[in-house]
Structures are given as structure tokens and as C-alpha cells.
mmCIF file of C-alpha atoms in Angstrom:
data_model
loop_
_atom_site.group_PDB
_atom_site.id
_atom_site.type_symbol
_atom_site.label_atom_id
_atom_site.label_comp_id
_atom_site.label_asym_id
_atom_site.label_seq_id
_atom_site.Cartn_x
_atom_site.Cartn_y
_atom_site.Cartn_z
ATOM 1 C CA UNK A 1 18.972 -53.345 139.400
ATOM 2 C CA UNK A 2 22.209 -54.255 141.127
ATOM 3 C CA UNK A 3 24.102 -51.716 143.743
ATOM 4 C CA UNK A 4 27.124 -51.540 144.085
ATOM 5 C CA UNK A 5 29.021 -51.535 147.175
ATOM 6 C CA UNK A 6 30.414 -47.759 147.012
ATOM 7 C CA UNK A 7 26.055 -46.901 147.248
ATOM 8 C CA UNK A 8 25.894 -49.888 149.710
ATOM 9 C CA UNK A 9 28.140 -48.094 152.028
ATOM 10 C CA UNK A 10 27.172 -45.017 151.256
ATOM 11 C CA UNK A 11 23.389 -46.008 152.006
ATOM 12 C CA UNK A 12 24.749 -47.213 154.998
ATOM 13 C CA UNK A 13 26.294 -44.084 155.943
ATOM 14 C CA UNK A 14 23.298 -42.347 155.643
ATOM 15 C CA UNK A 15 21.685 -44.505 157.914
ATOM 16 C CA UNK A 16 23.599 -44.484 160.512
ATOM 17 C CA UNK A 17 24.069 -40.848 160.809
ATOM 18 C CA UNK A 18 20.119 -40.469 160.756
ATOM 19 C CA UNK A 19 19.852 -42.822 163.756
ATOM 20 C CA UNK A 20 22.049 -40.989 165.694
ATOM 21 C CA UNK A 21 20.806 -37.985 164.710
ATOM 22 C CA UNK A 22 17.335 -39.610 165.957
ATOM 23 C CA UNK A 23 18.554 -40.829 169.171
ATOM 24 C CA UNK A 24 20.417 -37.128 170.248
ATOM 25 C CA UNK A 25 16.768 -35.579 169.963
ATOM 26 C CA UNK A 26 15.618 -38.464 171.732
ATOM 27 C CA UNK A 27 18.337 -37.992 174.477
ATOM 28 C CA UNK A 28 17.340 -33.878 174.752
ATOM 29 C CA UNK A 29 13.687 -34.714 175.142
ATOM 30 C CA UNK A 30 14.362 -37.520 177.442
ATOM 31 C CA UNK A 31 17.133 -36.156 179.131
ATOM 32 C CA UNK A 32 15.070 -32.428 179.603
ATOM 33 C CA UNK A 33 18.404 -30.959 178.122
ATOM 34 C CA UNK A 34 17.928 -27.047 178.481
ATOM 35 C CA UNK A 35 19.201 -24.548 175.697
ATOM 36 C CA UNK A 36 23.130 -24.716 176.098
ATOM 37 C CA UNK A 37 23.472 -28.066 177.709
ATOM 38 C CA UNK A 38 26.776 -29.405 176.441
ATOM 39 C CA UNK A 39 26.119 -32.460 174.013
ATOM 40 C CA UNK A 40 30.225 -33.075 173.694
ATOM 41 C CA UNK A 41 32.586 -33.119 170.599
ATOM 42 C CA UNK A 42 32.578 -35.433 167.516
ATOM 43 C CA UNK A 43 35.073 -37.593 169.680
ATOM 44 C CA UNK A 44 33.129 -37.524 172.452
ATOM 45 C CA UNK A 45 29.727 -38.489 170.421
ATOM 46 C CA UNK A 46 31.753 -41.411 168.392
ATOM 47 C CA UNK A 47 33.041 -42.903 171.242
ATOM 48 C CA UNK A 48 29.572 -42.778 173.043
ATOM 49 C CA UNK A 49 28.035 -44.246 170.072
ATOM 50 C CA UNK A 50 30.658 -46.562 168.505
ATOM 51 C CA UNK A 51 30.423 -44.875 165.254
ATOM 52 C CA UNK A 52 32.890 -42.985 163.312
ATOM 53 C CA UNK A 53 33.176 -39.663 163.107
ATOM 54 C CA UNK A 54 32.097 -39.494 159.620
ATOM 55 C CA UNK A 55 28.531 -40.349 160.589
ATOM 56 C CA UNK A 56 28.920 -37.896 163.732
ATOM 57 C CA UNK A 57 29.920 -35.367 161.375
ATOM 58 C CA UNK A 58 26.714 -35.860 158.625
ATOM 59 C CA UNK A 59 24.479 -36.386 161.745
ATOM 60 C CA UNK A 60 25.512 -33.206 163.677
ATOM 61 C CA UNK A 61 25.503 -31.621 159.537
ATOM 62 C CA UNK A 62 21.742 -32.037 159.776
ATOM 63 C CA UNK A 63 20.703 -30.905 163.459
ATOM 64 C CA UNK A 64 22.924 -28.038 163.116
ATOM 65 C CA UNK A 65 20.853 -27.036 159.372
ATOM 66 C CA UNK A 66 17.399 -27.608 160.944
ATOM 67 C CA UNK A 67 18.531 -25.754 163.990
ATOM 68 C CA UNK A 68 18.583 -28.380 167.111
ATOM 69 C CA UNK A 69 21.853 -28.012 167.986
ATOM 70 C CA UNK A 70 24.597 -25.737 167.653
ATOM 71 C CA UNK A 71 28.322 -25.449 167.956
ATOM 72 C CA UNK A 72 29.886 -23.311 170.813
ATOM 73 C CA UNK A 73 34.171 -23.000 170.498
ATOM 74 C CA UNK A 74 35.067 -24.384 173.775
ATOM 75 C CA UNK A 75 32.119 -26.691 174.335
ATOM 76 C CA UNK A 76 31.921 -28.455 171.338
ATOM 77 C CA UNK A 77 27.955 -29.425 170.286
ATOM 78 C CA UNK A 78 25.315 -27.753 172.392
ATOM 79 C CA UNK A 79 21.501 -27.967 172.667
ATOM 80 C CA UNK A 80 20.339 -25.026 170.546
ATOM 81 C CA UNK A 81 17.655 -22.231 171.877
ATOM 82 C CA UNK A 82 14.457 -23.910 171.758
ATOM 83 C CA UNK A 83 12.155 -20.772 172.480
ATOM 84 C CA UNK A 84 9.635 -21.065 169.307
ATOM 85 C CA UNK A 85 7.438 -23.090 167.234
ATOM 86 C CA UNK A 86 10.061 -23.753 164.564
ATOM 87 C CA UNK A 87 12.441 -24.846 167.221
ATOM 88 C CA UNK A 88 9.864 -26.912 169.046
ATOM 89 C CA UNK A 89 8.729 -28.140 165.016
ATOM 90 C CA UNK A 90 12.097 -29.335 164.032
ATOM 91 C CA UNK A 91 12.783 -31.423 167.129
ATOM 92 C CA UNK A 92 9.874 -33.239 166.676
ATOM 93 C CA UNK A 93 9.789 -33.961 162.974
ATOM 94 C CA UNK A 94 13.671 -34.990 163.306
ATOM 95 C CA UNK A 95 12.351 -38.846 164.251
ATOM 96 C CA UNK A 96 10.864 -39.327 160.617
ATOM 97 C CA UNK A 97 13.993 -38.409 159.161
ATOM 98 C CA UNK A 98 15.229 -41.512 160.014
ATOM 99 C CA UNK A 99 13.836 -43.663 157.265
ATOM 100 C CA UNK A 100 12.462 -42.790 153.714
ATOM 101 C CA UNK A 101 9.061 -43.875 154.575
ATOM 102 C CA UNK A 102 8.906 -41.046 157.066
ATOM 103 C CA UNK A 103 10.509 -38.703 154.543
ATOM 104 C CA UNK A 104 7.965 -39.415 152.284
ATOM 105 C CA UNK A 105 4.766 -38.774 154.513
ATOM 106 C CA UNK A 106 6.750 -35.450 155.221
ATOM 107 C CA UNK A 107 6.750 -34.268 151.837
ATOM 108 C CA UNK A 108 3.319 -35.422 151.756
ATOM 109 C CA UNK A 109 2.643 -33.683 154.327
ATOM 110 C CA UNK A 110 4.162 -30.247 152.561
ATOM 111 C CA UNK A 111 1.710 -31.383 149.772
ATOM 112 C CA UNK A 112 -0.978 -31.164 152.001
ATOM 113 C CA UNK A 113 -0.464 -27.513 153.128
ATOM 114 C CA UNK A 114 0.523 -26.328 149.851
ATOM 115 C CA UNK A 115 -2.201 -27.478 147.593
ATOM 116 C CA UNK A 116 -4.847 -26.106 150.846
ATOM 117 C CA UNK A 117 -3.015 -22.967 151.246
ATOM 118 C CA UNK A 118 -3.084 -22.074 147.678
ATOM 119 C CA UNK A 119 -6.607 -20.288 147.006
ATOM 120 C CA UNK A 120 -5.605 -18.063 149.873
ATOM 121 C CA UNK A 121 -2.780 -17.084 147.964
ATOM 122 C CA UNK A 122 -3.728 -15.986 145.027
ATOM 123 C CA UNK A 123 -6.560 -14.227 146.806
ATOM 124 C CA UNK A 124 -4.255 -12.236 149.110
ATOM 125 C CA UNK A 125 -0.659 -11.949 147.013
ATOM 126 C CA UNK A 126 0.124 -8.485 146.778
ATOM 127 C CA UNK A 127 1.457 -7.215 143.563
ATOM 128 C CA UNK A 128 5.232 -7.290 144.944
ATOM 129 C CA UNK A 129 4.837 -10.918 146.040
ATOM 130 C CA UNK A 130 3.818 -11.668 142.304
ATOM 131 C CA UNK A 131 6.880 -9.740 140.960
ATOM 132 C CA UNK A 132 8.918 -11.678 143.242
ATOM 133 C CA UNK A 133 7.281 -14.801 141.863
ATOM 134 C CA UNK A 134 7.941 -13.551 138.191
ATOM 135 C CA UNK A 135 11.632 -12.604 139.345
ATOM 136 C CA UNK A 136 11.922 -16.021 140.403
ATOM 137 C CA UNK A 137 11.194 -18.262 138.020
ATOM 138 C CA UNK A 138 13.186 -15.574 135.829
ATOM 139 C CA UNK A 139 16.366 -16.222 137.964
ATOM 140 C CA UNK A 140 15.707 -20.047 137.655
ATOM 141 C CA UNK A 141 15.846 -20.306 133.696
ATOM 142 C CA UNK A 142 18.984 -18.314 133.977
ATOM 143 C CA UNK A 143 20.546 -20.529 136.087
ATOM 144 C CA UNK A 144 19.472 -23.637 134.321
ATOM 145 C CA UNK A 145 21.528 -22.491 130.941
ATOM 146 C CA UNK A 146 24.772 -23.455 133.289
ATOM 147 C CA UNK A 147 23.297 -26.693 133.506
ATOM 148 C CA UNK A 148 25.623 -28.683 131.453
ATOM 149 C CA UNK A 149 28.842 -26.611 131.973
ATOM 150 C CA UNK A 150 28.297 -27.211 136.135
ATOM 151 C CA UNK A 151 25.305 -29.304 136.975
ATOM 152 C CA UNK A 152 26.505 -29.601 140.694
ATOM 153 C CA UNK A 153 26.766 -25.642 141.000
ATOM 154 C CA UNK A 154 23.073 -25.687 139.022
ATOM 155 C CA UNK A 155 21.497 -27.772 140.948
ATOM 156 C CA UNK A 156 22.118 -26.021 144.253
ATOM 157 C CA UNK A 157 21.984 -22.877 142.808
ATOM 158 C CA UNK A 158 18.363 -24.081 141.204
ATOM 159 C CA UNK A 159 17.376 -25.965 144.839
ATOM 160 C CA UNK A 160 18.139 -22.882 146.450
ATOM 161 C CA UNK A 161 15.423 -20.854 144.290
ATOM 162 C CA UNK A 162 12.895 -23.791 144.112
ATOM 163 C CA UNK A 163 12.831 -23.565 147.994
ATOM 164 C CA UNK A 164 12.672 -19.619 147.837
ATOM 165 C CA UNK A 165 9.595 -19.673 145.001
ATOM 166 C CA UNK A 166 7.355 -22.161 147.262
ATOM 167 C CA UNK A 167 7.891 -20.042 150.251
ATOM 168 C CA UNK A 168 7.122 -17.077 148.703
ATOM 169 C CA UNK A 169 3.646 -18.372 147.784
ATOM 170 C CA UNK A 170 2.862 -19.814 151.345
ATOM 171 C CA UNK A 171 4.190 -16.451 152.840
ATOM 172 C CA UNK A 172 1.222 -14.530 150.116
ATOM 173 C CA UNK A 173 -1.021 -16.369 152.463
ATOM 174 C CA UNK A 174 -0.279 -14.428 155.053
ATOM 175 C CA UNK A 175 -0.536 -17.157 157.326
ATOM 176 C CA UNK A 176 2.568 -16.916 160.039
ATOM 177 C CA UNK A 177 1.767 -20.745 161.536
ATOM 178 C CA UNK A 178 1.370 -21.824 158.642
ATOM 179 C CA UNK A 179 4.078 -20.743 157.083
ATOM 180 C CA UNK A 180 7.004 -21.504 159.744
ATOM 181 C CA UNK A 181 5.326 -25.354 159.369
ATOM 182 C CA UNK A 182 5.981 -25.094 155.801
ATOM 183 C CA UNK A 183 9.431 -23.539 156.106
ATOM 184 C CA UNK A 184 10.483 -26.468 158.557
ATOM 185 C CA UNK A 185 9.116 -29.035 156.143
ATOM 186 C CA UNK A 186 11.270 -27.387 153.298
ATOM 187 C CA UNK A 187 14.669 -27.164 155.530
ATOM 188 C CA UNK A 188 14.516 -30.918 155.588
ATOM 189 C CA UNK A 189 14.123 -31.592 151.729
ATOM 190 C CA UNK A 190 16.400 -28.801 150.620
ATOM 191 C CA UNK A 191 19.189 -30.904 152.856
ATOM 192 C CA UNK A 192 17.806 -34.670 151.840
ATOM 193 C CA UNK A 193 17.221 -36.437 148.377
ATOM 194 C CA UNK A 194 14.209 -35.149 147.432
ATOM 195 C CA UNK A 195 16.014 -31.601 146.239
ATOM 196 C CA UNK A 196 19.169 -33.782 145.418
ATOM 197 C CA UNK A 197 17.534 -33.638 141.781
ATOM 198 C CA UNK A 198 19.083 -32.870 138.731
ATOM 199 C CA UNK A 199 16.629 -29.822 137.997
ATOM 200 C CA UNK A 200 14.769 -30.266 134.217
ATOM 201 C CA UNK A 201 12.962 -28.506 131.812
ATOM 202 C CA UNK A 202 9.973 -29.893 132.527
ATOM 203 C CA UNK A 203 10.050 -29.027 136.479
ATOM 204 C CA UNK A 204 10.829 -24.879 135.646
ATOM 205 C CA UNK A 205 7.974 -24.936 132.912
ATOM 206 C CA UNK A 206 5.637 -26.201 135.913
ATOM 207 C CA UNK A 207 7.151 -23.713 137.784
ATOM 208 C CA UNK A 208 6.136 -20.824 135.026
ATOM 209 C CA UNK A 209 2.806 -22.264 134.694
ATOM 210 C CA UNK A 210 2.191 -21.746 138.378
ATOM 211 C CA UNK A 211 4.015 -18.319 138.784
ATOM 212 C CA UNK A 212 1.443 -17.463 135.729
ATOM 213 C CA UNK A 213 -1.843 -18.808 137.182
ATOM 214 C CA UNK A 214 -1.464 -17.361 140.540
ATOM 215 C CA UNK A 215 -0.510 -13.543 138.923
ATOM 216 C CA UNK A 216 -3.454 -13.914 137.104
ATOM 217 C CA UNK A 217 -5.647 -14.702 139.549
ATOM 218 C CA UNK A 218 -7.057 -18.079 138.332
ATOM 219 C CA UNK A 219 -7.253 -19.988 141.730
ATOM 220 C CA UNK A 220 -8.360 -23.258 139.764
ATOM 221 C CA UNK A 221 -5.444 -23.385 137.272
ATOM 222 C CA UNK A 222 -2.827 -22.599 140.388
ATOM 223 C CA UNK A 223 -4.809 -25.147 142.161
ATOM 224 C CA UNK A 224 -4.091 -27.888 138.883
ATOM 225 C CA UNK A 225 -0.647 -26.973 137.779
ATOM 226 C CA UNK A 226 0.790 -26.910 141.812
ATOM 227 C CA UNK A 227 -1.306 -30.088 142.090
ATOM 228 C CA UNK A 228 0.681 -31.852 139.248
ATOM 229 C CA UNK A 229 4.145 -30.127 140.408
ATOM 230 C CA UNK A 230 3.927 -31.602 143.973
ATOM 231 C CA UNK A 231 2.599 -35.042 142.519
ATOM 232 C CA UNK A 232 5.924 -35.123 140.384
ATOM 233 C CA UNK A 233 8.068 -34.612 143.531
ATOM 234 C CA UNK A 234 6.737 -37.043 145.035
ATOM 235 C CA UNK A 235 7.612 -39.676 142.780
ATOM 236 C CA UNK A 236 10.822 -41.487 143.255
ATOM 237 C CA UNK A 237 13.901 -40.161 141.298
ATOM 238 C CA UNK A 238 14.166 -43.214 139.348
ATOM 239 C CA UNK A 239 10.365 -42.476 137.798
#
């Protein structure tokens, strides 16, 4: 299959800002940058970098989301408070956000703790977490009748409950380290391509299936039908 030179340079675009991105958390770690050190502006960063300020702009887009750095009027980009796991999380994953091979060992990674966190979920989910479930997946086949009238508003609309239905099953766990791991894993594919989907059919009936198992309490179907969910997402959009 052939690209064209629009996706060339967009590809490219997306490269570059993700190596920047890559080498600011390398310069905070290296450089011992405190919470509120002063990183500079987009000028500043372009000129330091010899990129544009497009790229500045997408890379600073994604350390601001996963919350390493932060903007302060006056200062321009500053190091962001780093006193928790999440914080501490984020920095570190940022590195394997710089190529889709890392990208892809991350959501395997999210595979991992999902499918071993799930038993323990449907053994402790409370009957509000299972309503919330239910409410959900309810919320998600509304959404998806918009699909073909607005499929950019669906899909983030749909992302945005996707991301809020796998939480809510690692937070039935009850499991606070485990679940600020998973959330961190999640902020990074609801802002990358692997939740830049066109949402289907097929992906809110696994949903259902799941919501189902789990408020039934039928560990081994949950088990199954999140098994074959998370193997689907981590297929390549063109499967």
C-alpha cells in the first residue's frame, strides 16, 4: 500500500514531536529539574531544538495531558508537581511513547493487568460499581446511533466512555496501585492511535458481554470475553 505524502509528513510530525517530547523528560531527569523549574516558551523550545513550533506544540499537547509539565502565564512551560506515583509513572513511561513498538508493549502491558485483575473484580464489585457498568455500556450504544451523522464527535464521545468502563472495573478491584498504573497506561492510549478508532458494533457488543459476565458473577466468562476484547485492541487498525 502506497502513502501519500500528506501521511508522510504527517507521520513525520508525529515523530518528531514524540522525540522531543522524549528528550524534555530526559532533560528533567538528567537535569534534576524540581517542580516549577521553568522549561521556556514554544519559541524558546523551537529554537533550542530546531523544530517548528508545530511539533513543540503536539509535544508539549502530550506532557501537559499525562501531567509532566504544565503551563504557568508568565513563565511559559514548567516542570509539573511530581509528588506521587502517577507523576513519578508518567515520566517514566513517556520514553516508550516514542515509537509504536513501545506503544505496543504498553498496551500490552494494560493487557496484562487487566486480564490478572479481573477475578478480583467480579469478586469484590459492589452493586453500584455494576450499575455504573450497566449505565455505561447504556450511554455507549446511545452515543454510537450519532455515529454516521458525526463520527468525529462519536468517536471521542465513545473513547471517552471506553476509557471510563475499563477503569471502573480495575477501580472494583479495589486495588489503589494498581489502579493509578492502569489509569496512566489509559491516559496515553486515550491521547494516541490506539483509541483513534472508529468505534463498531462489534467492539460495544464485547463491551455488553463483559459488563454482563462480571454482574453476574461468572469470573470465567469475564475472564474470556475481556480476554478477546483486549486481543482485538491490540491488533493493528488495518486488521
Amino acid at each position: 500500500m502506497k502513502i501519500s505524502q500528506d501521511a508522510r509528513q504527517v507521520n513525520a510530525t508525529k515523530t518528531l514531536s514524540a522525540e522531543l517530547a522524549d528528550r524534555l523528560c530526559e532533560r528533567i531527569r538528567t537535569d534534576r529539574l524540581a517542580p516549577g523549574a521553568r522549561l521556556g516558551t514554544e519559541a524558546d523550545l523551537a529554537d533550542q531544538f530546531g523544530v517548528s513550533r508545530t511539533v513543540v506544540r503536539e509535544a508539549i499537547g502530550s506532557l501537559r495531558g499525562l501531567g509532566v509539565v504544565t503551563g504557568r502565564q508568565g513563565l511559559g512551560l514548567c516542570v509539573a508537581e511530581a509528588d506521587n506515583f502517577s507523576s513519578v509513572l508518567r515520566k517514566a513511561l513517556v520514553p516508550q511513547v516514542a515509537s509504536p513498538q513501545g506503544l505496543c508493549e504498553l498496551q500490552q502491558l494494560r493487557a496484562v493487568i487487566e486480564i490478572g485483575s479481573i477475578a478480583l473484580a467480579v469478586e469484590r464489585i459492589t452493586s453500584e460499581e455494576i450499575i455504573r457498568l450497566q449505565t455505561i455500556v447504556a450511554e455507549m450504544k446511545r452515543v454510537m446511533k450519532n455515529l454516521k451523522k458525526d463520527e468525529a464527535g462519536t468517536s471521542k464521545a465513545y473513547k471517552e466512555m471506553d476509557c471510563l468502563f475499563h477503569q471502573t472495573i480495575l477501580a472494583a478491584s479495589h486495588g489503589s496501585f494498581v489502579k493509578q498504573f492502569h489509569g496512566v497506561l489509559l491516559d496515553y492510549f486515550h491521547a494516541g492511535e490506539f483509541y483513534g478508532r472508529i468505534p463498531t458494533l462489534k467492539g460495544l457488543r464485547e463491551h455488553e458481554k463483559i459488563a454482563n459476565a462480571i454482574a453476574d458473577r461468572d469470573t470465567d466468562k469475564a475472564t474470556k470475553h475481556l480476554t478477546e476484547h483486549l486481543q482485538t485492541q491490540l491488533k493493528a487498525p488495518s486488521e
